Amino acid sequence: MKKTSIVKLNIFAAAILSLTTMSMPTTAHAQNSARTIVSVAQQADYLEIKTNDGRYILKPYSDKILETSFIPVAEKFNQASHAVVLSPARVKTSFKETASSMLYLAGDITVSISKSPFQIAYAYKGKPLLSEKNGYSKTRDADVLDFNLDADEALYGGGARALGMNRRGNRLPLYNKAHYGYEERSEQMNFAMPLVFSSKMYGLHFDNAAIGQLDLDSKRNNVLAYETISGRKTYQVIAGDSWADIVSNYTSLTGRQPLPPRWTFGNFASRFGYHNEAEARSILDKFRAEKIPVDAIIFDLYWFGKDIKGTMGNLEFDKDSFPNPKGMIADFAQQGIKTILITEPFILTTSKKWQEAVDKNILATDKQGKPFTYDFYFGNTSLIDIFNPPAQDWFWSIYKDLKNMGVAGWWGDLGEPEVHPPALQHKTGSANELHNIYGHQWARLIADGYKKDYPNQRPFILMRSGYSGSQRLGMIPWSGDVNRTWGGLRSQPEIALQMGMQGMAYMHSDLGGFAGANLDDELYARWLQYGVFQPVFRPHAQEEVASEPVLREAKTRALAKAAIELRYRMLPYNYTLAFENNQRGLPFMRPLFYAEPQNQKLQTVADTYLWGDSFLVHPVMKAGEKEASVYFPAGSTWFDFYTGQQHQGGTTDTVSVEQDHIPVFVRAGAFVPMSPLVQNTRDYSTKKMELHYYHDAAIKKSAGKLYDDDGETANAYEKGAYTLMHFSSQANATALKISLRTETGKSAEAVDRDIALHIHHIPSKPVSVSLQGKAIAFNWDESKKQLHIDVHWLKNSKAELSIKLGK
């Protein structure tokens, strides 16, 4: 018998054992005792169980993803999903039935069904994950799906919230809603997702867009419940062998984030807002004079009106303030500066485009079919019906005209929508049915427009509101109008870490904080230092206190400049993280429990996190902090990025906090590619770069990589227009070998490269260094214990360096 067959039999045996332990009814776990099985039918790609009150359809998407739908009697099954894009794979299944139970094995997931009382439970490779409690039930106000929880499992997810990493005990509204000026706690924010992850290593996604509630055991009775006003009673169970595996499986289900343009990883000039062309030119002149790198400028509401009230919906440059926008944008582009415009989905009755919007029937309506108008902060308004094809065409024509003028990126604001009356009607449903996917559909409009009209270009889509799977549309979310306080800063790592797990890896904050006229130079510097190690570096705030570093006092400006310069030097590493996210769904920012899933102490940690696989980051989030307690994940030695001090994995150390940087550490064995400083990503090139290797005698083998392309072509990797540089090391007590190998795509040009190789933590001067067997010059810095080697790496060749270590 083949080994694989034996393994399958063992899994099946374990599943049968789990059936007896998981589905035996108890008072605490019993489901609806009135639900009885009428018939069971196993099809090639799903299992159907008919009950007295409906039917279950169990459908595997892969070996590690299984979908369960319940369709009540007299209800038609809506098969359309706004979240799922993965086509179900042909998964090997088997079915076994006894007098009291059934067992459905689909890949690595086992579904155990007890017949009386009826109960469904799930296991992965024989390990129990979760079970339904009552399954589907209906109350006066909601359709409900509920599940049993273990007493000690931690829960994550639910979208963007500030609640603490373990979100168990909260009842969360599934209704996208802005929270102006929030700090350390926010139960309801711009981006709700019906998605839960458990410390037991599974994900649970409720595949329905209508508004509702996600109850994460708020009654402390070990029950997780999803409640909705209408729609599908469908959920997917996502399993895996590691956190990276689980998140990768979830993003395979809902889609992967396309690579954004490379300038996304540069610095942005942004505030609320630049009132005219002269002001915008002046701020960019200051960046240039101070030699502070910058890649883009963002125009807030004033580009289409002198006042923020009464003008929303104009969607064209104000002629007095911006007399020659095309010329201005072209001048900025010559400097390598991209222009980004804010847009909103509201058309005010006082705007220039109101009558056009009415005449072309592009607005959401009341039940009589007339434009639905209402008042909100910016004026009397209606809302673009983003679900209506003529409205989509009209809105895209606005974007296309501005794109042809030279605009390089889009900021979609207020896309919850900020005010969305329940009585309002869209083409395909009511406001409450479609509220949570309005921003999602808006991002889709732009993404689809680019695919149709600019298929070789990558869009930049900054939005604060979306839904499960919005990452596949290229959406770059930010955390809303956070208060400009230390409390506001302290909530940011948690929000970004949680959203990264949920597929939205580009979640970031308005660096420095947005709301309130709080001038705090220490807070500003610390927020920007944290920003180096979050996905998008974008200082932004209300204009009472400057968000741009060039307008801060000298000391703060110098600290901000140093942070921005490090951000640009990190571009090769960060862009490679973006590639890993694109290919595998891996987030940039990763919780510590990624490294140690079984360490319960790490389930609540958000003040320290992993930046990719190589860095450990501890933001400074308290005023005047002089020391910090940092836990170093087990399995590795960690080196201080700035001093080289060594820290043992699996331990907690007290580290000193310096003014000019936050505590950052590098994993032993890491390869970290870095760039010479440039003032703009337009000048970035990997033809000349630095490569840092963090040597540790305990690391016998290690590997790393660098991804490169032109930074602008859509699907460059799939088109073969890329280069992947692979780095590897082998070490013993007397020698260290470093290998550099290039993988060049079929549509890319191979080039020679000059690599400044820096090998850290070499305790004594090497005896010799050779490249391709020939001795070459090197420099050993005794004080820093660093070895420096200049390598001319010829195209289409493998560079082999041999270092004979000293004693």
mmCIF file of C-alpha atoms in Angstrom, residues 593-717:
data_model
loop_
_atom_site.group_PDB
_atom_site.id
_atom_site.type_symbol
_atom_site.label_atom_id
_atom_site.label_comp_id
_atom_site.label_asym_id
_atom_site.label_seq_id
_atom_site.Cartn_x
_atom_site.Cartn_y
_atom_site.Cartn_z
ATOM 1 C CA PHE A 593 1.490 34.543 17.664
ATOM 2 C CA TYR A 594 2.345 33.910 13.994
ATOM 3 C CA ALA A 595 5.745 32.824 15.294
ATOM 4 C CA GLU A 596 4.402 30.921 18.319
ATOM 5 C CA PRO A 597 0.780 29.827 17.749
ATOM 6 C CA GLN A 598 0.620 27.807 20.965
ATOM 7 C CA ASN A 599 1.925 30.582 23.229
ATOM 8 C CA GLN A 600 -1.248 31.873 24.895
ATOM 9 C CA LYS A 601 0.615 34.867 26.351
ATOM 10 C CA LEU A 602 1.001 36.256 22.831
ATOM 11 C CA GLN A 603 -2.716 36.160 21.970
ATOM 12 C CA THR A 604 -3.268 39.698 23.255
ATOM 13 C CA VAL A 605 0.022 41.324 22.216
ATOM 14 C CA ALA A 606 -0.215 44.238 19.767
ATOM 15 C CA ASP A 607 2.524 46.570 21.026
ATOM 16 C CA THR A 608 5.197 44.444 19.318
ATOM 17 C CA TYR A 609 4.859 42.801 15.918
ATOM 18 C CA LEU A 610 6.724 41.200 13.037
ATOM 19 C CA TRP A 611 7.404 43.267 9.914
ATOM 20 C CA GLY A 612 7.624 40.521 7.357
ATOM 21 C CA ASP A 613 9.628 37.561 8.550
ATOM 22 C CA SER A 614 12.873 39.381 9.306
ATOM 23 C CA PHE A 615 12.001 42.333 11.571
ATOM 24 C CA LEU A 616 10.566 42.698 15.058
ATOM 25 C CA VAL A 617 9.135 46.167 15.759
ATOM 26 C CA HIS A 618 8.132 47.818 19.032
ATOM 27 C CA PRO A 619 6.516 51.239 18.448
ATOM 28 C CA VAL A 620 6.941 53.876 21.143
ATOM 29 C CA MET A 621 3.385 54.770 22.137
ATOM 30 C CA LYS A 622 3.796 56.563 25.463
ATOM 31 C CA ALA A 623 5.140 60.057 26.067
ATOM 32 C CA GLY A 624 8.615 60.248 27.553
ATOM 33 C CA GLU A 625 9.245 56.516 27.426
ATOM 34 C CA LYS A 626 12.863 55.676 28.305
ATOM 35 C CA GLU A 627 12.708 51.874 28.460
ATOM 36 C CA ALA A 628 10.566 49.195 26.868
ATOM 37 C CA SER A 629 9.896 45.563 27.693
ATOM 38 C CA VAL A 630 10.122 43.492 24.505
ATOM 39 C CA TYR A 631 9.387 39.815 23.995
ATOM 40 C CA PHE A 632 11.602 38.115 21.406
ATOM 41 C CA PRO A 633 9.928 35.202 19.606
ATOM 42 C CA ALA A 634 11.411 31.779 20.244
ATOM 43 C CA GLY A 635 13.407 29.846 17.693
ATOM 44 C CA SER A 636 15.727 32.699 16.720
ATOM 45 C CA THR A 637 18.318 35.055 18.018
ATOM 46 C CA TRP A 638 17.458 38.723 17.432
ATOM 47 C CA PHE A 639 19.846 41.625 16.831
ATOM 48 C CA ASP A 640 19.165 45.281 17.528
ATOM 49 C CA PHE A 641 18.882 46.929 14.092
ATOM 50 C CA TYR A 642 20.791 49.990 15.288
ATOM 51 C CA THR A 643 23.324 48.752 17.866
ATOM 52 C CA GLY A 644 23.731 45.078 17.011
ATOM 53 C CA GLN A 645 22.984 44.009 20.588
ATOM 54 C CA GLN A 646 21.942 40.362 20.739
ATOM 55 C CA HIS A 647 18.708 39.077 22.315
ATOM 56 C CA GLN A 648 17.815 35.444 22.846
ATOM 57 C CA GLY A 649 14.541 34.177 21.373
ATOM 58 C CA GLY A 650 11.877 33.091 23.842
ATOM 59 C CA THR A 651 12.877 35.744 26.378
ATOM 60 C CA THR A 652 11.700 39.198 27.446
ATOM 61 C CA ASP A 653 14.312 41.942 27.740
ATOM 62 C CA THR A 654 14.221 45.548 28.819
ATOM 63 C CA VAL A 655 15.653 47.738 26.071
ATOM 64 C CA SER A 656 16.517 51.417 26.110
ATOM 65 C CA VAL A 657 14.383 53.802 24.051
ATOM 66 C CA GLU A 658 16.208 56.378 21.960
ATOM 67 C CA GLN A 659 14.876 59.639 20.579
ATOM 68 C CA ASP A 660 15.860 59.089 16.975
ATOM 69 C CA HIS A 661 14.240 55.697 16.398
ATOM 70 C CA ILE A 662 11.872 53.115 17.824
ATOM 71 C CA PRO A 663 13.170 49.689 18.952
ATOM 72 C CA VAL A 664 13.636 47.472 15.876
ATOM 73 C CA PHE A 665 15.320 44.070 15.731
ATOM 74 C CA VAL A 666 16.426 41.705 12.961
ATOM 75 C CA ARG A 667 16.155 37.936 13.007
ATOM 76 C CA ALA A 668 19.435 35.999 12.905
ATOM 77 C CA GLY A 669 19.951 34.534 9.438
ATOM 78 C CA ALA A 670 17.937 37.258 7.723
ATOM 79 C CA PHE A 671 18.849 38.746 4.357
ATOM 80 C CA VAL A 672 17.725 42.385 4.217
ATOM 81 C CA PRO A 673 18.092 44.165 0.846
ATOM 82 C CA MET A 674 18.287 47.960 1.081
ATOM 83 C CA SER A 675 18.571 50.809 -1.387
ATOM 84 C CA PRO A 676 20.868 53.821 -1.573
ATOM 85 C CA LEU A 677 18.836 56.890 -0.628
ATOM 86 C CA VAL A 678 16.747 58.416 -3.431
ATOM 87 C CA GLN A 679 14.508 61.482 -3.308
ATOM 88 C CA ASN A 680 11.786 59.747 -5.279
ATOM 89 C CA THR A 681 10.961 56.156 -6.236
ATOM 90 C CA ARG A 682 11.339 57.202 -9.889
ATOM 91 C CA ASP A 683 15.102 57.067 -9.265
ATOM 92 C CA TYR A 684 15.026 53.688 -7.534
ATOM 93 C CA SER A 685 17.040 50.884 -9.096
ATOM 94 C CA THR A 686 18.283 47.483 -7.976
ATOM 95 C CA LYS A 687 21.293 47.709 -10.259
ATOM 96 C CA LYS A 688 23.111 49.207 -7.293
ATOM 97 C CA MET A 689 22.016 48.154 -3.841
ATOM 98 C CA GLU A 690 22.986 46.955 -0.392
ATOM 99 C CA LEU A 691 22.453 43.464 0.938
ATOM 100 C CA HIS A 692 22.677 42.909 4.693
ATOM 101 C CA TYR A 693 23.110 39.417 6.104
ATOM 102 C CA TYR A 694 22.742 38.867 9.845
ATOM 103 C CA HIS A 695 25.141 36.053 10.627
ATOM 104 C CA ASP A 696 24.747 33.780 13.608
ATOM 105 C CA ALA A 697 26.887 30.691 14.173
ATOM 106 C CA ALA A 698 23.777 28.735 15.159
ATOM 107 C CA ILE A 699 22.211 29.304 11.702
ATOM 108 C CA LYS A 700 23.568 26.628 9.396
ATOM 109 C CA LYS A 701 21.375 27.489 6.408
ATOM 110 C CA SER A 702 19.319 30.508 5.493
ATOM 111 C CA ALA A 703 17.608 32.067 2.487
ATOM 112 C CA GLY A 704 16.033 35.324 1.355
ATOM 113 C CA LYS A 705 14.864 37.062 -1.786
ATOM 114 C CA LEU A 706 14.220 40.371 -3.509
ATOM 115 C CA TYR A 707 11.472 40.997 -6.037
ATOM 116 C CA ASP A 708 11.830 43.674 -8.710
ATOM 117 C CA ASP A 709 9.868 44.907 -11.718
ATOM 118 C CA ASP A 710 9.211 48.270 -13.368
ATOM 119 C CA GLY A 711 6.865 49.301 -10.549
ATOM 120 C CA GLU A 712 3.938 50.172 -12.795
ATOM 121 C CA THR A 713 2.944 47.340 -15.159
ATOM 122 C CA ALA A 714 -0.157 45.465 -14.047
ATOM 123 C CA ASN A 715 0.432 41.735 -13.497
ATOM 124 C CA ALA A 716 4.140 42.155 -14.212
ATOM 125 C CA TYR A 717 5.005 38.829 -12.576
#
